Amino acid sequence: MPKNNTKKVVEKKAIKKTKNFSRLRGMKDILFEEHKYWDLVERKARDLARVYGFEHISTPVLEKLDMYERSTGKDTDVVSKEMYSFIDKSGDKVALRPEATPGLVRAYIEHGMFNRPQPVKTFWYGNCFRHEKPQSGRYRQFTQFDLEMFGEEGPVGDAQLILVAYNFFSELQINVQVQINSIGCRECRNAYIKKLIEFYKERGKRSKLCNECKKRFQKNPLRLLDCKEEACQEVREDAPQIVDFLCEPCREHFIKVLEYLDDLEVPYSLNPFLVRGLDYYNRTVFEILAVDNEPETNEEIEETEGENEEDTEEETEEEKEGNRKKRKQLSLGGGGRYDGLIEFMGGRPTSACGFAIGIERVVMKVKEKNIPLKSEEEKIIFLAQLGEQSRRKIFSLFEEMRKSGYSVRQAFTKNSLKAQLEEANRIGATYSLILGQKEFLDETILIRDMESGNQEIVDFKKIYTEIDKRLKE
Ligand code: HAM
């Protein structure tokens, strides 16, 4: 073979070997532009948690598989269908956490937190994993903001959690509807389930249910109530309602929660069919739904189109339509009371309640709304320079100002002043301090108001007085 041809073959082979890696389906990269929204949302979550006395706690991403089977529930969709579980190199059956609550309950028990003053109020923020069918707002790795309250049995606990969740959304200017229900305690729920089974056994009803609900009828009839399929929703219209079966203490608890919410002026809707999909709940359950139906953003469309080419799990037209309908009532968060779980997981009998909010969905809503991002208290000062001597001088000034607590930014790698000021605009700086060659020689500096474009020359030594004066305005 001529030498040239051999080279071509080798090159071709090399090209063939090169593989483009793409992210896994349902996983997301968050690029610089989007992180601003994430920071805003996380800040809001942290601030609210602190104000209401919830303390930061973190738990491992991997836990024993049987912990989730026992708490979240073996027959729930989350555990039976969606969990990332595997046997590790020591032969232990482990799982990536699909939700934070079981790990937090484990930590509460393992660290003897019942010895602390009750209630113990935890703030948790991190990633969860569920192998679900990805679609807009539904990922396989997602982020939750989770608050739990251990050791509070009174309805004030439920009400405070709903208040914090509601404030979180209203302060981010996201319109939500809080839906609430009570699923009672084991006793009243069992009496209700019997009635529910009788209702579904009536002639012709079961045949109308979707395949999933036919299975639910056998395994967990309560979950027939919150199926999103239209046919199942039609059947359930005349179903008995659990609130009519609540025992006196459960009824009283529920009424008190609602009274607190009325006092706190938190609007809510009673949803007699809300049961939630996790096994541990009793009494109050609630969900927070987005109420506005803004059109899908380009990013959302990209999310479904930009999937792995080898993926065979394409959404059918029918599924897309179904998903579109479900999306109208996107659940941004949910929670409730779980008074039996701590004991069930080996701890002392301890009442508890909590909620989790899905951050990807919140960020999606914040972006749709174009909520202004600039934090009010943070006024950014951009330091720009022209020429080598100025650059060195402003390098030192930057460090000095940063250490003194000013919110300073720079783009020292850019030489042109135009490019630096463009960067200042892009990041939303309030003022730029500009040191050119002339200013360097005169021992002055320019202060530019980035909004009006007005510039003033000030004595370099008076920078702090001048900038403080402006920042106070
Ligand atoms: P959950 O309803 O399963 O509750 O999840 C809470 C929120 O997490 C959902 O409302 C949704 O916003 C978000 N979320 C769930 N799955 C996904 C997903 N695949 N992609 C994006 N976001 C998702 C719990 O997890 C309970 N641990 C809440 C709780 C805390 N109950 C008591 N304490």
Short mmCIF file of C-alpha atoms and ligand atoms in Angstrom, two decimals:
data_model
loop_
_atom_site.label_atom_id
_atom_site.label_comp_id
_atom_site.label_asym_id
_atom_site.label_seq_id
_atom_site.Cartn_x
_atom_site.Cartn_y
_atom_site.Cartn_z
CA MET A 1 0.00 0.00 0.00
CA PRO A 2 1.41 3.44 -0.83
CA LYS A 3 2.59 5.36 2.23
CA ASN A 4 -0.04 8.09 1.85
CA ASN A 5 -2.93 5.61 1.90
CA THR A 6 -1.61 3.90 5.03
CA LYS A 7 -1.62 7.28 6.76
CA LYS A 8 -5.24 7.87 5.74
CA VAL A 9 -6.35 4.50 7.09
CA VAL A 10 -4.58 5.15 10.39
CA GLU A 11 -6.23 8.59 10.62
CA LYS A 12 -9.64 7.09 9.86
CA LYS A 13 -9.19 4.51 12.58
CA ALA A 14 -8.21 7.21 15.01
CA ILE A 15 -11.36 9.18 14.17
CA LYS A 16 -13.52 6.10 14.59
CA LYS A 17 -12.06 5.50 18.02
CA THR A 18 -12.87 9.02 19.20
CA LYS A 19 -16.16 9.02 21.08
CA ASN A 20 -18.22 12.02 21.98
CA PHE A 21 -19.47 11.75 25.51
CA SER A 22 -22.79 13.23 26.39
CA ARG A 23 -24.42 13.54 29.75
CA LEU A 24 -26.67 10.74 30.92
CA ARG A 25 -30.32 10.99 30.13
CA GLY A 26 -32.25 12.96 32.72
CA MET A 27 -29.08 14.56 34.09
CA LYS A 28 -28.37 18.23 33.77
CA ASP A 29 -25.36 20.52 33.48
CA ILE A 30 -25.98 23.92 34.98
CA LEU A 31 -23.99 26.49 33.06
CA PHE A 32 -22.80 29.89 34.27
CA GLU A 33 -25.80 31.87 33.08
CA GLU A 34 -28.24 29.56 34.79
CA HIS A 35 -26.33 29.33 38.03
CA LYS A 36 -27.38 32.87 38.87
CA TYR A 37 -30.94 31.62 39.20
CA TRP A 38 -29.83 28.65 41.27
CA ASP A 39 -27.91 30.91 43.62
CA LEU A 40 -30.92 33.15 44.08
CA VAL A 41 -33.20 30.22 44.89
CA GLU A 42 -30.71 28.56 47.23
CA ARG A 43 -30.17 31.85 49.04
CA LYS A 44 -33.90 32.21 49.55
CA ALA A 45 -34.14 28.65 50.90
CA ARG A 46 -31.24 29.18 53.33
CA ASP A 47 -32.51 32.55 54.53
CA LEU A 48 -36.01 31.27 55.22
CA ALA A 49 -34.71 28.16 56.95
CA ARG A 50 -32.52 30.28 59.22
CA VAL A 51 -35.26 32.77 60.07
CA TYR A 52 -37.67 29.99 61.04
CA GLY A 53 -35.04 28.18 63.12
CA PHE A 54 -34.19 25.18 60.91
CA GLU A 55 -30.56 24.09 61.23
CA HIS A 56 -28.41 22.84 58.38
CA ILE A 57 -27.79 19.11 58.18
CA SER A 58 -26.25 16.92 55.45
CA THR A 59 -26.51 13.17 54.94
CA PRO A 60 -24.68 10.71 52.64
CA VAL A 61 -25.87 10.22 49.10
CA LEU A 62 -25.59 6.42 49.47
CA GLU A 63 -27.59 4.58 52.11
CA LYS A 64 -28.65 1.00 52.68
CA LEU A 65 -31.31 -0.12 50.26
CA ASP A 66 -33.49 -1.68 52.95
CA MET A 67 -33.71 1.66 54.73
CA TYR A 68 -35.71 3.04 51.79
CA GLU A 69 -37.71 -0.15 51.44
CA ARG A 70 -38.79 0.17 55.05
CA SER A 71 -39.47 3.91 55.13
CA THR A 72 -40.45 5.19 51.69
CA GLY A 73 -42.16 1.84 51.11
CA LYS A 74 -41.35 -1.29 49.10
CA ASP A 75 -44.42 -0.96 46.87
CA THR A 76 -44.12 2.76 46.15
CA ASP A 77 -43.13 3.79 42.63
CA VAL A 78 -40.06 5.51 44.06
CA VAL A 79 -38.66 2.32 45.58
CA SER A 80 -40.04 -0.39 43.32
CA LYS A 81 -39.42 1.34 39.98
CA GLU A 82 -37.25 4.40 40.25
CA MET A 83 -34.44 3.77 42.68
CA TYR A 84 -30.79 3.60 41.61
CA SER A 85 -29.80 0.59 43.68
CA PHE A 86 -26.88 -1.80 43.36
CA ILE A 87 -24.60 -4.16 45.22
CA ASP A 88 -21.34 -2.45 46.11
CA LYS A 89 -17.87 -4.02 46.21
CA SER A 90 -18.40 -5.20 49.80
CA GLY A 91 -21.56 -6.99 48.75
CA ASP A 92 -23.86 -4.48 50.48
CA LYS A 93 -27.15 -3.58 48.85
CA VAL A 94 -27.12 0.20 48.62
CA ALA A 95 -29.11 2.95 46.91
CA LEU A 96 -28.62 6.53 45.80
CA ARG A 97 -31.07 8.53 47.85
CA PRO A 98 -34.35 9.10 46.04
CA GLU A 99 -35.52 11.51 48.78
CA ALA A 100 -34.00 13.04 51.90
CA THR A 101 -36.53 12.12 54.60
CA PRO A 102 -35.44 8.51 55.38
CA GLY A 103 -31.77 9.50 55.73
CA LEU A 104 -32.76 12.34 58.04
CA VAL A 105 -34.85 10.04 60.18
CA ARG A 106 -31.94 7.61 60.34
CA ALA A 107 -29.61 10.45 61.39
CA TYR A 108 -32.09 11.63 64.03
CA ILE A 109 -32.15 8.15 65.55
CA GLU A 110 -28.45 7.34 65.07
CA HIS A 111 -27.26 10.56 66.69
CA GLY A 112 -29.73 10.36 69.56
CA MET A 113 -31.30 13.66 68.62
CA PHE A 114 -34.28 12.92 70.87
CA ASN A 115 -31.93 14.03 73.67
CA ARG A 116 -31.85 17.54 72.24
CA PRO A 117 -34.53 20.11 72.95
CA GLN A 118 -37.53 19.23 70.79
CA PRO A 119 -38.58 19.95 68.17
CA VAL A 120 -35.41 19.36 66.19
CA LYS A 121 -35.81 21.37 63.01
CA THR A 122 -33.58 20.41 60.10
CA PHE A 123 -32.74 22.18 56.84
CA TRP A 124 -31.37 19.95 54.11
CA TYR A 125 -30.37 20.89 50.55
CA GLY A 126 -28.96 18.39 48.07
CA ASN A 127 -29.30 15.97 45.19
CA CYS A 128 -31.70 13.06 44.88
CA PHE A 129 -31.90 10.38 42.21
CA ARG A 130 -34.92 8.71 40.64
CA HIS A 131 -34.82 6.70 37.44
CA GLU A 132 -37.99 8.26 36.04
CA LYS A 133 -38.91 9.00 32.46
CA PRO A 134 -37.33 12.42 31.91
CA GLN A 135 -39.46 15.29 30.70
CA SER A 136 -39.66 18.99 31.30
CA GLY A 137 -39.11 19.53 35.04
CA ARG A 138 -38.49 15.87 35.70
CA TYR A 139 -34.91 14.67 35.97
CA ARG A 140 -33.10 11.59 37.15
CA GLN A 141 -30.78 13.66 39.27
CA PHE A 142 -32.57 16.57 40.88
CA THR A 143 -32.22 18.88 43.84
CA GLN A 144 -34.44 19.18 46.88
CA PHE A 145 -34.81 21.82 49.54
CA ASP A 146 -36.13 19.83 52.50
CA LEU A 147 -37.30 20.92 55.93
CA GLU A 148 -38.22 18.47 58.68
CA MET A 149 -39.54 19.00 62.17
CA PHE A 150 -38.96 16.14 64.63
CA GLY A 151 -40.73 15.95 67.97
CA GLU A 152 -43.64 18.30 67.33
CA GLU A 153 -47.02 16.66 67.43
CA GLY A 154 -49.17 19.78 67.44
CA PRO A 155 -50.84 21.20 64.32
CA VAL A 156 -48.68 24.31 64.70
CA GLY A 157 -45.81 22.24 63.21
CA ASP A 158 -47.75 21.36 60.06
CA ALA A 159 -48.92 24.96 59.71
CA GLN A 160 -45.45 26.43 60.14
CA LEU A 161 -44.03 24.17 57.44
CA ILE A 162 -46.78 25.09 55.01
CA LEU A 163 -46.22 28.76 55.83
CA VAL A 164 -42.48 28.53 55.09
CA ALA A 165 -43.13 26.70 51.82
CA TYR A 166 -45.73 29.27 50.84
CA ASN A 167 -43.44 32.18 51.73
CA PHE A 168 -40.62 30.61 49.73
CA PHE A 169 -42.73 30.68 46.59
CA SER A 170 -44.41 34.01 47.11
CA GLU A 171 -41.07 35.71 47.84
CA LEU A 172 -39.74 34.28 44.58
CA GLN A 173 -42.91 35.63 42.91
CA ILE A 174 -44.07 32.20 41.82
CA ASN A 175 -47.83 31.68 41.83
CA VAL A 176 -48.75 28.50 43.60
CA GLN A 177 -51.72 26.68 44.95
CA VAL A 178 -51.36 24.86 48.24
CA GLN A 179 -53.48 21.71 48.24
CA ILE A 180 -54.10 20.01 51.52
CA ASN A 181 -55.82 16.92 52.86
CA SER A 182 -55.76 14.64 55.88
CA ILE A 183 -55.31 10.91 55.48
CA GLY A 184 -55.92 10.26 59.17
CA CYS A 185 -54.22 7.69 61.37
CA ARG A 186 -53.97 3.95 60.75
CA GLU A 187 -57.34 3.25 62.39
CA CYS A 188 -59.46 5.76 60.55
CA ARG A 189 -57.61 5.14 57.31
CA ASN A 190 -58.27 1.39 57.45
CA ALA A 191 -61.98 1.98 57.91
CA TYR A 192 -61.90 4.33 54.94
CA ILE A 193 -59.94 1.94 52.72
CA LYS A 194 -62.59 -0.73 53.28
CA LYS A 195 -65.24 1.68 52.01
CA LEU A 196 -63.04 2.67 49.11
CA ILE A 197 -62.57 -0.96 48.05
CA GLU A 198 -66.32 -1.49 48.22
CA PHE A 199 -66.80 1.56 46.03
CA TYR A 200 -64.33 0.38 43.38
CA LYS A 201 -65.79 -3.11 43.44
CA GLU A 202 -69.12 -1.77 42.20
CA ARG A 203 -69.96 -3.00 38.73
CA GLY A 204 -67.97 -1.67 35.77
CA LYS A 205 -65.66 0.60 37.76
CA ARG A 206 -62.49 -1.45 37.80
CA SER A 207 -62.55 -2.14 34.07
CA LYS A 208 -62.36 1.61 33.41
CA LEU A 209 -59.14 2.01 35.40
CA CYS A 210 -55.71 2.29 33.80
CA ASN A 211 -53.43 -0.76 34.07
CA GLU A 212 -51.40 0.84 36.82
CA CYS A 213 -54.52 1.46 38.89
CA LYS A 214 -55.68 -2.11 38.41
CA LYS A 215 -52.48 -3.14 40.19
CA ARG A 216 -52.91 -0.40 42.79
CA PHE A 217 -56.35 -1.76 43.60
CA GLN A 218 -54.65 -4.91 44.89
CA LYS A 219 -51.58 -3.37 46.51
CA ASN A 220 -52.43 0.13 47.69
CA PRO A 221 -56.04 1.19 46.99
CA LEU A 222 -55.54 4.63 48.51
CA ARG A 223 -53.33 5.53 45.58
CA LEU A 224 -56.22 5.04 43.18
CA LEU A 225 -57.26 8.50 44.28
CA ASP A 226 -54.31 10.46 42.96
CA CYS A 227 -53.89 8.84 39.56
CA LYS A 228 -53.44 11.52 36.89
CA GLU A 229 -55.20 9.53 34.12
CA GLU A 230 -58.47 11.12 33.03
CA ALA A 231 -60.45 7.84 33.02
CA CYS A 232 -59.38 7.05 36.60
CA GLN A 233 -60.21 10.58 37.70
CA GLU A 234 -63.71 10.21 36.26
CA VAL A 235 -64.32 7.01 38.21
CA ARG A 236 -63.12 8.51 41.46
CA GLU A 237 -65.47 11.52 41.22
CA ASP A 238 -68.11 9.84 43.42
CA ALA A 239 -65.67 7.98 45.65
CA PRO A 240 -66.12 8.34 49.42
CA GLN A 241 -63.90 11.04 50.92
CA ILE A 242 -61.44 10.28 53.68
CA VAL A 243 -62.21 13.45 55.66
CA ASP A 244 -65.66 11.98 56.38
CA PHE A 245 -63.99 9.01 58.06
CA LEU A 246 -61.47 10.80 60.28
CA CYS A 247 -61.53 9.86 63.97
CA GLU A 248 -62.07 12.72 66.42
CA PRO A 249 -58.38 13.44 67.26
CA CYS A 250 -57.42 13.37 63.56
CA ARG A 251 -60.36 15.60 62.64
CA GLU A 252 -59.47 18.07 65.37
CA HIS A 253 -55.83 18.13 64.27
CA PHE A 254 -56.80 18.84 60.69
CA ILE A 255 -59.22 21.61 61.63
CA LYS A 256 -56.54 23.27 63.78
CA VAL A 257 -54.02 23.16 60.92
CA LEU A 258 -56.56 24.88 58.68
CA GLU A 259 -57.36 27.46 61.36
CA TYR A 260 -53.66 28.31 61.72
CA LEU A 261 -53.38 28.72 57.97
CA ASP A 262 -56.42 31.02 58.00
CA ASP A 263 -54.83 33.11 60.76
CA LEU A 264 -51.55 33.27 58.85
CA GLU A 265 -53.45 34.16 55.67
CA VAL A 266 -51.96 31.28 53.72
CA PRO A 267 -54.44 30.43 50.97
CA TYR A 268 -55.10 26.73 50.43
CA SER A 269 -57.48 24.38 48.61
CA LEU A 270 -58.85 21.24 50.13
CA ASN A 271 -58.16 18.29 47.88
CA PRO A 272 -59.96 15.21 49.21
CA PHE A 273 -58.08 13.01 46.73
CA LEU A 274 -54.59 14.04 47.74
CA VAL A 275 -52.83 11.04 49.33
CA ARG A 276 -49.15 11.38 48.26
CA GLY A 277 -47.09 8.54 46.89
CA LEU A 278 -44.87 7.65 49.83
CA ASP A 279 -45.86 5.16 52.52
CA TYR A 280 -44.97 6.99 55.70
CA TYR A 281 -47.57 9.74 55.86
CA ASN A 282 -50.41 10.09 58.31
CA ARG A 283 -52.79 12.98 59.03
CA THR A 284 -51.84 16.15 57.12
CA VAL A 285 -50.57 15.82 53.56
CA PHE A 286 -50.01 18.75 51.24
CA GLU A 287 -48.70 19.59 47.84
CA ILE A 288 -47.70 22.86 46.23
CA LEU A 289 -48.65 23.21 42.60
CA ALA A 290 -47.64 25.81 40.05
CA VAL A 291 -50.75 27.58 38.84
CA ASP A 292 -49.64 29.51 35.78
CA ASN A 293 -49.26 27.81 32.43
CA GLU A 294 -46.51 29.75 30.77
CA PRO A 295 -45.44 28.35 27.40
CA GLU A 296 -42.49 26.00 27.44
CA THR A 297 -39.16 27.75 27.23
CA ASN A 298 -36.60 26.83 24.58
CA GLU A 299 -34.50 25.27 27.26
CA GLU A 300 -37.26 22.85 28.15
CA ILE A 301 -37.61 21.81 24.54
CA GLU A 302 -33.89 21.36 24.31
CA GLU A 303 -33.98 19.16 27.36
CA THR A 304 -36.20 16.62 25.68
CA GLU A 305 -34.63 16.89 22.25
CA GLY A 306 -31.01 16.86 23.32
CA GLU A 307 -31.11 13.33 24.64
CA ASN A 308 -28.69 10.56 23.97
CA GLU A 309 -29.01 9.27 20.42
CA GLU A 310 -28.89 5.69 21.54
CA ASP A 311 -31.84 6.25 23.79
CA THR A 312 -34.76 4.05 22.97
CA GLU A 313 -37.14 5.53 25.50
CA GLU A 314 -38.63 8.16 23.17
CA GLU A 315 -41.87 9.75 24.33
CA THR A 316 -44.76 8.74 22.08
CA GLU A 317 -47.20 11.42 20.86
CA GLU A 318 -49.76 10.07 23.29
CA GLU A 319 -47.32 10.28 26.19
CA LYS A 320 -46.34 13.79 25.16
CA GLU A 321 -49.98 14.88 25.23
CA GLY A 322 -50.47 13.18 28.58
CA ASN A 323 -47.36 14.81 29.94
CA ARG A 324 -48.47 18.19 28.65
CA LYS A 325 -51.70 17.83 30.59
CA LYS A 326 -49.91 16.75 33.74
CA ARG A 327 -47.43 19.59 33.37
CA LYS A 328 -50.22 22.10 33.80
CA GLN A 329 -50.32 21.05 37.41
CA LEU A 330 -46.61 20.76 38.01
CA SER A 331 -45.91 19.81 41.59
CA LEU A 332 -43.24 22.11 42.97
CA GLY A 333 -43.20 20.59 46.42
CA GLY A 334 -44.95 18.32 48.82
CA GLY A 335 -44.91 16.95 52.30
CA GLY A 336 -46.86 16.03 55.35
CA ARG A 337 -46.85 14.44 58.76
CA TYR A 338 -45.27 11.06 59.51
CA ASP A 339 -45.78 10.36 63.19
CA GLY A 340 -45.10 6.62 62.98
CA LEU A 341 -41.93 6.55 60.92
CA ILE A 342 -39.28 7.17 63.55
CA GLU A 343 -40.55 4.33 65.72
CA PHE A 344 -40.96 2.14 62.63
CA MET A 345 -37.29 2.74 61.82
CA GLY A 346 -36.14 1.77 65.29
CA GLY A 347 -36.33 5.03 67.22
CA ARG A 348 -38.48 6.18 70.12
CA PRO A 349 -42.05 7.12 69.23
CA THR A 350 -41.62 10.66 67.90
CA SER A 351 -44.03 12.79 65.90
CA ALA A 352 -42.63 14.46 62.81
CA CYS A 353 -43.56 16.39 59.70
CA GLY A 354 -41.74 17.93 56.77
CA PHE A 355 -41.71 18.87 53.12
CA ALA A 356 -39.42 18.97 50.11
CA ILE A 357 -39.35 21.35 47.16
CA GLY A 358 -37.89 20.47 43.76
CA ILE A 359 -35.35 23.15 42.89
CA GLU A 360 -35.11 22.41 39.14
CA ARG A 361 -38.82 23.19 38.87
CA VAL A 362 -38.48 26.33 40.95
CA VAL A 363 -35.61 27.59 38.79
CA MET A 364 -37.70 26.85 35.70
CA LYS A 365 -40.50 29.02 37.09
CA VAL A 366 -38.16 31.82 38.14
CA LYS A 367 -36.70 31.89 34.64
CA GLU A 368 -40.12 31.93 33.01
CA LYS A 369 -41.07 34.90 35.12
CA ASN A 370 -37.91 36.87 34.33
CA ILE A 371 -37.53 37.76 37.97
CA PRO A 372 -34.83 40.43 38.37
CA LEU A 373 -31.72 38.84 39.73
CA LYS A 374 -29.70 41.65 41.15
CA SER A 375 -29.70 41.32 44.88
CA GLU A 376 -30.67 44.63 46.41
CA GLU A 377 -28.03 44.81 49.05
CA GLU A 378 -25.13 43.78 46.84
CA LYS A 379 -23.73 46.66 44.84
CA ILE A 380 -20.92 45.45 42.65
CA ILE A 381 -17.86 47.60 42.01
CA PHE A 382 -15.92 46.74 38.90
CA LEU A 383 -12.23 47.57 38.69
CA ALA A 384 -10.91 48.36 35.21
CA GLN A 385 -7.45 49.35 34.05
CA LEU A 386 -5.48 50.45 31.03
CA GLY A 387 -1.74 49.92 30.76
CA GLU A 388 0.74 47.78 32.64
CA GLN A 389 1.44 50.18 35.53
CA SER A 390 -2.25 50.78 36.12
CA ARG A 391 -2.93 47.07 36.03
CA ARG A 392 -0.42 46.45 38.82
CA LYS A 393 -1.78 49.26 40.94
CA ILE A 394 -5.35 48.15 40.49
CA PHE A 395 -4.43 44.54 41.25
CA SER A 396 -3.45 45.67 44.76
CA LEU A 397 -6.51 47.88 45.10
CA PHE A 398 -8.72 44.94 44.16
CA GLU A 399 -7.24 42.74 46.89
CA GLU A 400 -7.45 45.56 49.42
CA MET A 401 -11.11 46.27 48.65
CA ARG A 402 -12.03 42.58 48.58
CA LYS A 403 -10.49 42.05 52.02
CA SER A 404 -12.32 45.08 53.35
CA GLY A 405 -15.62 43.45 52.35
CA TYR A 406 -16.52 45.31 49.14
CA SER A 407 -18.19 43.32 46.42
CA VAL A 408 -15.53 43.78 43.75
CA ARG A 409 -15.12 42.23 40.33
CA GLN A 410 -12.51 42.51 37.58
CA ALA A 411 -11.48 41.26 34.17
CA PHE A 412 -7.72 41.81 34.36
CA THR A 413 -7.03 39.46 31.47
CA LYS A 414 -8.81 41.82 29.09
CA ASN A 415 -6.70 44.67 27.75
CA SER A 416 -9.27 46.87 26.10
CA LEU A 417 -11.30 49.18 28.29
CA LYS A 418 -14.36 48.59 26.12
CA ALA A 419 -14.24 44.84 26.76
CA GLN A 420 -13.81 45.40 30.49
CA LEU A 421 -16.78 47.75 30.68
CA GLU A 422 -18.88 45.29 28.71
CA GLU A 423 -18.06 42.71 31.34
CA ALA A 424 -18.99 45.20 34.07
CA ASN A 425 -22.37 45.68 32.40
CA ARG A 426 -22.88 41.97 31.94
CA ILE A 427 -22.44 41.23 35.62
CA GLY A 428 -24.60 44.18 36.65
CA ALA A 429 -21.94 46.33 38.33
CA THR A 430 -23.22 49.54 39.92
CA TYR A 431 -19.92 51.44 39.66
CA SER A 432 -16.68 50.94 37.81
CA LEU A 433 -13.38 52.31 39.03
CA ILE A 434 -11.21 53.03 36.01
CA LEU A 435 -7.47 53.59 36.21
CA GLY A 436 -5.94 54.70 32.89
CA GLN A 437 -2.41 55.89 32.22
CA LYS A 438 -3.33 59.53 32.76
CA GLU A 439 -5.05 58.81 36.07
CA PHE A 440 -2.06 56.72 37.13
CA LEU A 441 0.30 59.67 36.58
CA ASP A 442 -2.10 62.20 38.20
CA GLU A 443 -2.76 59.89 41.17
CA THR A 444 -6.48 60.02 40.48
CA ILE A 445 -9.11 57.46 39.47
CA LEU A 446 -12.38 57.59 37.52
CA ILE A 447 -15.65 56.54 39.11
CA ARG A 448 -18.21 55.60 36.49
CA ASP A 449 -21.89 55.22 37.35
CA MET A 450 -22.77 52.23 35.19
CA GLU A 451 -26.41 53.12 34.88
CA SER A 452 -26.15 56.78 33.87
CA GLY A 453 -22.69 56.55 32.29
CA ASN A 454 -21.58 59.66 34.27
CA GLN A 455 -17.90 59.69 35.22
CA GLU A 456 -16.07 61.68 37.87
CA ILE A 457 -12.37 62.02 38.54
CA VAL A 458 -11.47 61.66 42.20
CA ASP A 459 -8.25 61.70 44.15
CA PHE A 460 -6.91 58.10 44.35
CA LYS A 461 -6.40 58.49 48.10
CA LYS A 462 -10.06 59.37 48.57
CA ILE A 463 -11.43 56.28 46.84
CA TYR A 464 -13.01 54.79 49.95
CA THR A 465 -14.75 58.00 51.05
CA GLU A 466 -16.01 58.62 47.55
CA ILE A 467 -17.24 55.09 46.94
CA ASP A 468 -18.84 54.79 50.40
CA LYS A 469 -20.70 58.06 49.81
CA ARG A 470 -22.13 56.69 46.57
CA LEU A 471 -22.95 53.26 47.94
CA LYS A 472 -25.04 54.86 50.70
CA GLU A 473 -27.14 56.86 48.21
P1 HAM B 1 -41.88 14.16 46.76
O1 HAM B 1 -43.25 14.66 46.49
O2 HAM B 1 -41.54 12.81 46.26
O3 HAM B 1 -41.69 14.23 48.34
O4 HAM B 1 -40.84 15.18 46.17
C1 HAM B 1 -40.87 16.54 46.53
C2 HAM B 1 -40.62 17.39 45.30
O5 HAM B 1 -39.40 17.01 44.67
C3 HAM B 1 -41.66 17.26 44.19
O6 HAM B 1 -42.79 18.05 44.47
C4 HAM B 1 -40.89 17.79 42.99
O7 HAM B 1 -40.91 19.20 42.95
C5 HAM B 1 -39.48 17.32 43.27
N1 HAM B 1 -39.19 16.12 42.47
C6 HAM B 1 -39.53 14.86 42.74
N2 HAM B 1 -39.10 14.04 41.76
C7 HAM B 1 -38.46 14.82 40.86
C8 HAM B 1 -37.79 14.59 39.62
N3 HAM B 1 -37.65 13.38 39.11
N4 HAM B 1 -37.26 15.65 38.96
C9 HAM B 1 -37.36 16.90 39.47
N5 HAM B 1 -37.98 17.18 40.63
C10 HAM B 1 -38.53 16.16 41.31
C11 HAM B 1 -40.55 13.84 48.98
O8 HAM B 1 -39.51 13.62 48.43
C12 HAM B 1 -40.70 13.80 50.47
N6 HAM B 1 -39.44 13.34 51.04
C13 HAM B 1 -41.11 15.15 51.03
C14 HAM B 1 -41.21 15.16 52.51
C15 HAM B 1 -40.30 15.64 53.38
N7 HAM B 1 -42.21 14.68 53.21
C16 HAM B 1 -41.95 14.83 54.48
N8 HAM B 1 -40.79 15.41 54.61
#
